[in-house]
Coordinates of C-alpha atoms in Angstrom, one line a residue:
T29 CA 13.6 64.6 47.2
V30 CA 12.8 66.6 44.6
Q31 CA 9.6 68.2 44.5
I32 CA 7.3 69.3 41.6
V33 CA 4.7 72.6 42.4
K34 CA 1.9 72.4 39.8
A35 CA 0.1 75.8 39.5
N36 CA -2.7 74.4 42.0
D37 CA 0.3 74.3 44.7
E38 CA -0.1 71.0 44.6
Q39 CA 3.5 68.7 45.5
V40 CA 4.7 66.0 43.7
T41 CA 7.6 64.0 44.4
E42 CA 9.2 63.6 40.9
K43 CA 10.6 59.7 40.7
I44 CA 13.4 58.9 38.5
A45 CA 14.9 55.9 36.9
D46 CA 17.7 55.9 35.3
V47 CA 17.6 52.4 32.6
Y48 CA 21.1 50.4 31.6
L49 CA 19.7 48.1 29.6
I50 CA 21.8 44.7 28.8
A51 CA 21.8 42.3 25.4
G52 CA 23.6 40.1 23.5
Q53 CA 24.7 36.1 24.0
S54 CA 26.2 34.0 27.0
N55 CA 28.5 36.3 28.4
A56 CA 25.5 38.6 29.1
S57 CA 23.0 36.1 29.9
G58 CA 25.9 35.1 32.5
T59 CA 27.3 31.7 32.6
S60 CA 30.0 32.5 34.9
L61 CA 30.2 30.4 37.8
I62 CA 30.2 31.5 40.8
A63 CA 32.9 29.2 42.0
N64 CA 35.6 30.6 39.1
G65 CA 35.6 33.6 40.8
V66 CA 37.3 35.8 42.9
G67 CA 36.8 38.9 44.8
P68 CA 33.9 39.9 46.7
C69 CA 31.8 40.0 43.9
Y70 CA 32.1 36.5 43.6
A71 CA 32.2 35.5 47.4
Q72 CA 30.2 32.2 48.0
Q73 CA 29.2 30.0 50.6
E74 CA 31.1 27.1 52.3
N75 CA 29.4 24.8 49.8
N76 CA 31.5 26.3 46.6
S77 CA 28.7 26.8 44.3
Y78 CA 25.9 29.0 45.3
A79 CA 25.1 32.0 45.7
D80 CA 25.7 34.1 48.6
S81 CA 22.7 36.2 49.5
S82 CA 24.5 38.5 51.6
I83 CA 25.7 39.9 48.3
R84 CA 23.4 42.6 47.5
Y85 CA 22.8 46.0 45.7
E86 CA 19.7 47.8 47.4
N87 CA 20.7 50.6 45.1
V88 CA 20.2 49.1 41.7
L89 CA 16.8 47.2 40.8
Y90 CA 17.1 44.5 38.3
N91 CA 14.7 42.4 35.1
H92 CA 15.5 40.0 33.2
L93 CA 14.4 37.2 30.4
V94 CA 17.1 35.0 29.4
H95 CA 16.7 32.0 27.1
P96 CA 14.2 33.5 25.4
T97 CA 12.6 30.8 22.5
T98 CA 11.0 31.0 19.7
K99 CA 8.9 28.5 21.0
G100 CA 8.0 31.1 23.8
V101 CA 9.6 29.9 26.9
G102 CA 12.1 31.7 28.8
Y103 CA 13.6 32.2 32.2
E104 CA 11.8 35.8 33.6
I105 CA 12.2 37.1 37.0
S106 CA 8.6 39.0 35.9
N107 CA 9.5 42.0 38.0
F108 CA 12.1 44.5 40.0
V109 CA 14.4 42.5 42.8
P110 CA 17.6 44.0 44.0
V111 CA 21.0 42.7 42.0
T112 CA 22.4 39.7 44.5
Q113 CA 24.8 37.0 43.3
G114 CA 23.3 34.5 41.7
L115 CA 20.9 36.5 39.2
G116 CA 22.2 35.3 35.4
G117 CA 21.4 32.7 33.0
S118 CA 20.6 29.9 35.1
Q119 CA 17.8 29.1 37.7
S120 CA 20.7 27.1 40.2
R121 CA 21.4 30.5 41.6
S122 CA 25.0 29.5 40.6
H123 CA 26.0 32.0 38.0
I124 CA 26.8 35.6 37.8
G125 CA 26.3 38.3 34.3
P126 CA 27.3 41.8 34.5
E127 CA 24.8 43.3 36.4
L128 CA 26.2 41.8 39.3
G129 CA 29.4 44.1 38.5
M130 CA 27.7 46.6 37.2
A131 CA 25.7 46.9 40.3
K132 CA 28.9 46.8 42.0
Y133 CA 30.0 50.3 40.7
L134 CA 26.5 52.0 40.9
D135 CA 25.1 50.6 44.2
P136 CA 27.3 53.5 45.6
I137 CA 26.8 56.4 43.3
Y138 CA 22.7 56.0 43.3
A139 CA 22.9 55.0 47.1
E140 CA 23.7 59.5 47.1
K141 CA 20.6 60.1 45.0
E142 CA 17.8 60.3 46.8
N143 CA 15.0 60.6 44.2
T144 CA 16.7 58.0 41.8
D145 CA 17.3 54.8 40.8
A146 CA 19.4 52.3 38.9
I147 CA 17.7 49.4 37.0
I148 CA 19.1 47.0 34.7
I149 CA 17.0 45.6 32.6
K150 CA 18.6 42.4 30.5
V151 CA 17.1 39.8 28.1
A152 CA 20.6 38.0 26.4
A153 CA 20.7 33.9 25.5
G154 CA 23.8 32.0 24.4
G155 CA 25.4 30.8 21.0
T156 CA 23.0 33.8 19.2
S157 CA 24.0 36.1 15.9
L158 CA 23.0 39.5 15.4
I159 CA 23.8 38.4 11.5
N160 CA 22.1 35.6 10.9
H161 CA 18.5 36.4 9.3
Y162 CA 16.8 33.9 6.8
D163 CA 14.4 35.9 4.0
N164 CA 11.6 32.7 3.6
V165 CA 8.5 33.2 5.9
N166 CA 7.5 29.8 5.8
I167 CA 10.2 28.2 8.0
N168 CA 10.2 25.0 9.9
I169 CA 11.6 25.0 13.2
E170 CA 12.1 21.4 13.4
E171 CA 14.3 21.3 10.5
M172 CA 16.2 23.6 10.8
E173 CA 17.1 22.4 13.9
E174 CA 19.4 20.1 12.9
N175 CA 21.4 22.8 11.1
D176 CA 21.5 25.9 12.8
F177 CA 19.9 24.9 16.4
A178 CA 21.2 28.5 17.9
G179 CA 18.7 30.3 15.0
A180 CA 15.9 28.0 15.6
S181 CA 15.6 27.5 19.1
Y182 CA 16.2 31.6 19.7
G183 CA 15.9 33.6 16.6
T184 CA 18.9 35.7 15.4
W185 CA 19.3 39.4 17.2
Y186 CA 18.6 40.7 13.0
P187 CA 17.7 44.5 13.3
E188 CA 14.5 45.6 12.6
S189 CA 15.5 48.4 9.4
L190 CA 17.2 45.6 7.8
W191 CA 14.7 43.2 8.2
N192 CA 13.9 41.6 4.6
V193 CA 11.6 38.5 5.0
L194 CA 9.0 37.6 1.9
N195 CA 6.1 36.4 1.6
E196 CA 6.1 33.5 -1.7
D197 CA 4.5 36.4 -4.1
G198 CA 7.3 39.0 -2.8
S199 CA 5.3 41.1 -0.7
K200 CA 8.0 41.7 2.5
V201 CA 6.6 40.1 6.2
D202 CA 5.7 42.6 8.7
L203 CA 6.7 40.5 12.3
M204 CA 6.0 43.3 14.7
N205 CA 2.8 41.8 14.0
T206 CA 1.8 38.8 15.6
Q207 CA 1.9 36.2 13.4
F208 CA 5.6 36.5 12.4
Y209 CA 6.7 37.6 16.2
R210 CA 8.2 33.8 16.5
H211 CA 9.8 33.7 13.0
P212 CA 13.6 33.2 14.0
T213 CA 15.0 36.1 11.9
G214 CA 15.5 39.6 13.9
H215 CA 13.5 37.5 17.3
L216 CA 15.2 38.1 20.2
Y217 CA 15.3 41.6 18.9
R218 CA 12.0 42.1 18.9
E219 CA 11.8 40.4 22.4
L220 CA 14.2 43.4 24.0
I221 CA 12.2 45.4 22.5
S222 CA 8.7 43.7 24.2
F223 CA 10.6 43.6 27.2
I224 CA 11.8 47.1 27.5
K225 CA 8.4 48.4 26.7
T226 CA 6.7 45.8 29.5
N227 CA 9.0 46.9 32.1
Y228 CA 9.1 51.0 31.2
E229 CA 5.0 50.1 31.9
L230 CA 6.1 48.5 35.0
L231 CA 7.7 51.5 36.5
Q232 CA 5.0 53.5 35.9
A233 CA 2.8 51.4 37.5
K234 CA 5.6 51.8 40.3
G235 CA 5.2 55.5 39.8
Y236 CA 8.2 56.3 38.1
T237 CA 7.6 60.7 37.0
K238 CA 10.8 60.2 34.6
I239 CA 12.3 57.7 33.2
N240 CA 16.3 57.8 31.2
F241 CA 17.6 55.2 29.3
K242 CA 21.4 55.5 29.7
A243 CA 23.0 53.0 28.2
L244 CA 22.9 50.3 25.8
C245 CA 25.0 47.2 26.7
W246 CA 26.0 44.8 24.1
M247 CA 27.5 41.9 24.6
Q248 CA 28.3 39.3 21.7
G249 CA 30.0 36.5 21.5
E250 CA 31.6 34.1 19.4
S251 CA 28.7 33.4 16.9
D252 CA 29.6 36.2 14.5
V253 CA 33.3 35.3 14.2
G254 CA 35.0 35.6 10.4
N255 CA 31.5 38.4 9.8
L256 CA 33.9 41.3 10.2
R257 CA 32.6 42.9 6.9
D258 CA 28.9 42.6 8.3
Y259 CA 29.3 43.0 12.1
P260 CA 30.0 47.2 12.0
K261 CA 27.2 47.7 9.7
V262 CA 24.3 45.7 11.7
L263 CA 25.6 46.5 14.7
K264 CA 24.9 50.1 14.2
A265 CA 21.3 49.3 12.7
F266 CA 20.6 47.3 15.6
T267 CA 21.7 50.6 17.7
S268 CA 20.1 52.5 16.4
D269 CA 16.9 50.5 15.7
V270 CA 16.2 50.3 19.8
R271 CA 17.3 53.4 20.2
N272 CA 13.9 54.5 17.9
Y273 CA 11.8 52.6 21.0
V274 CA 14.0 54.5 23.8

């Protein structure tokens, strides 16, 4: 264990968190059925449907918010738990997400690190877009659902530095303002930033003296197929904007 010696000779143990972020749509949230897989990560109970609780990685802690909606509903674990099979995007414990494979890899590495823990934090929602954005401040979610269910229900990942939502007088709207938090443009981006902040404070409350953000794992699906021209620019802005908070 690393000891930090203060000027008054009081010894304080350093406790380090290495944080790995996951964001994206269905592949990130975890929609793979346990029954569809093979190998030890997917080992299943006899009923072929639900998680095997013995597949557990004690050295990798995990917290997630999946399918957060523009109306304020989502599936949140709300505290750190060891990564266990079945913590995918469903409360039925019949699905897995990328955190399981990541934990399998990271677990033996962090077992050797006495004062450092691996932490995985995830925000994800299926069918969502990084590219889409809506520049009118007055959005009717119910009407929007008829044409863009994912955008209406979950919002988009459109990054902060590209926001250009305008009031009727042409002035720019601050979407970080609580009043506009549920606007679909960049709603999932805001959920990610908010969840990072919440978990940062939670880690501090648990006694971590140093918090390192090691990686952002982005898993996009099919919603932005056909947007090859804009995608690299928006993804670069997204990763840069997230870095401003970590």
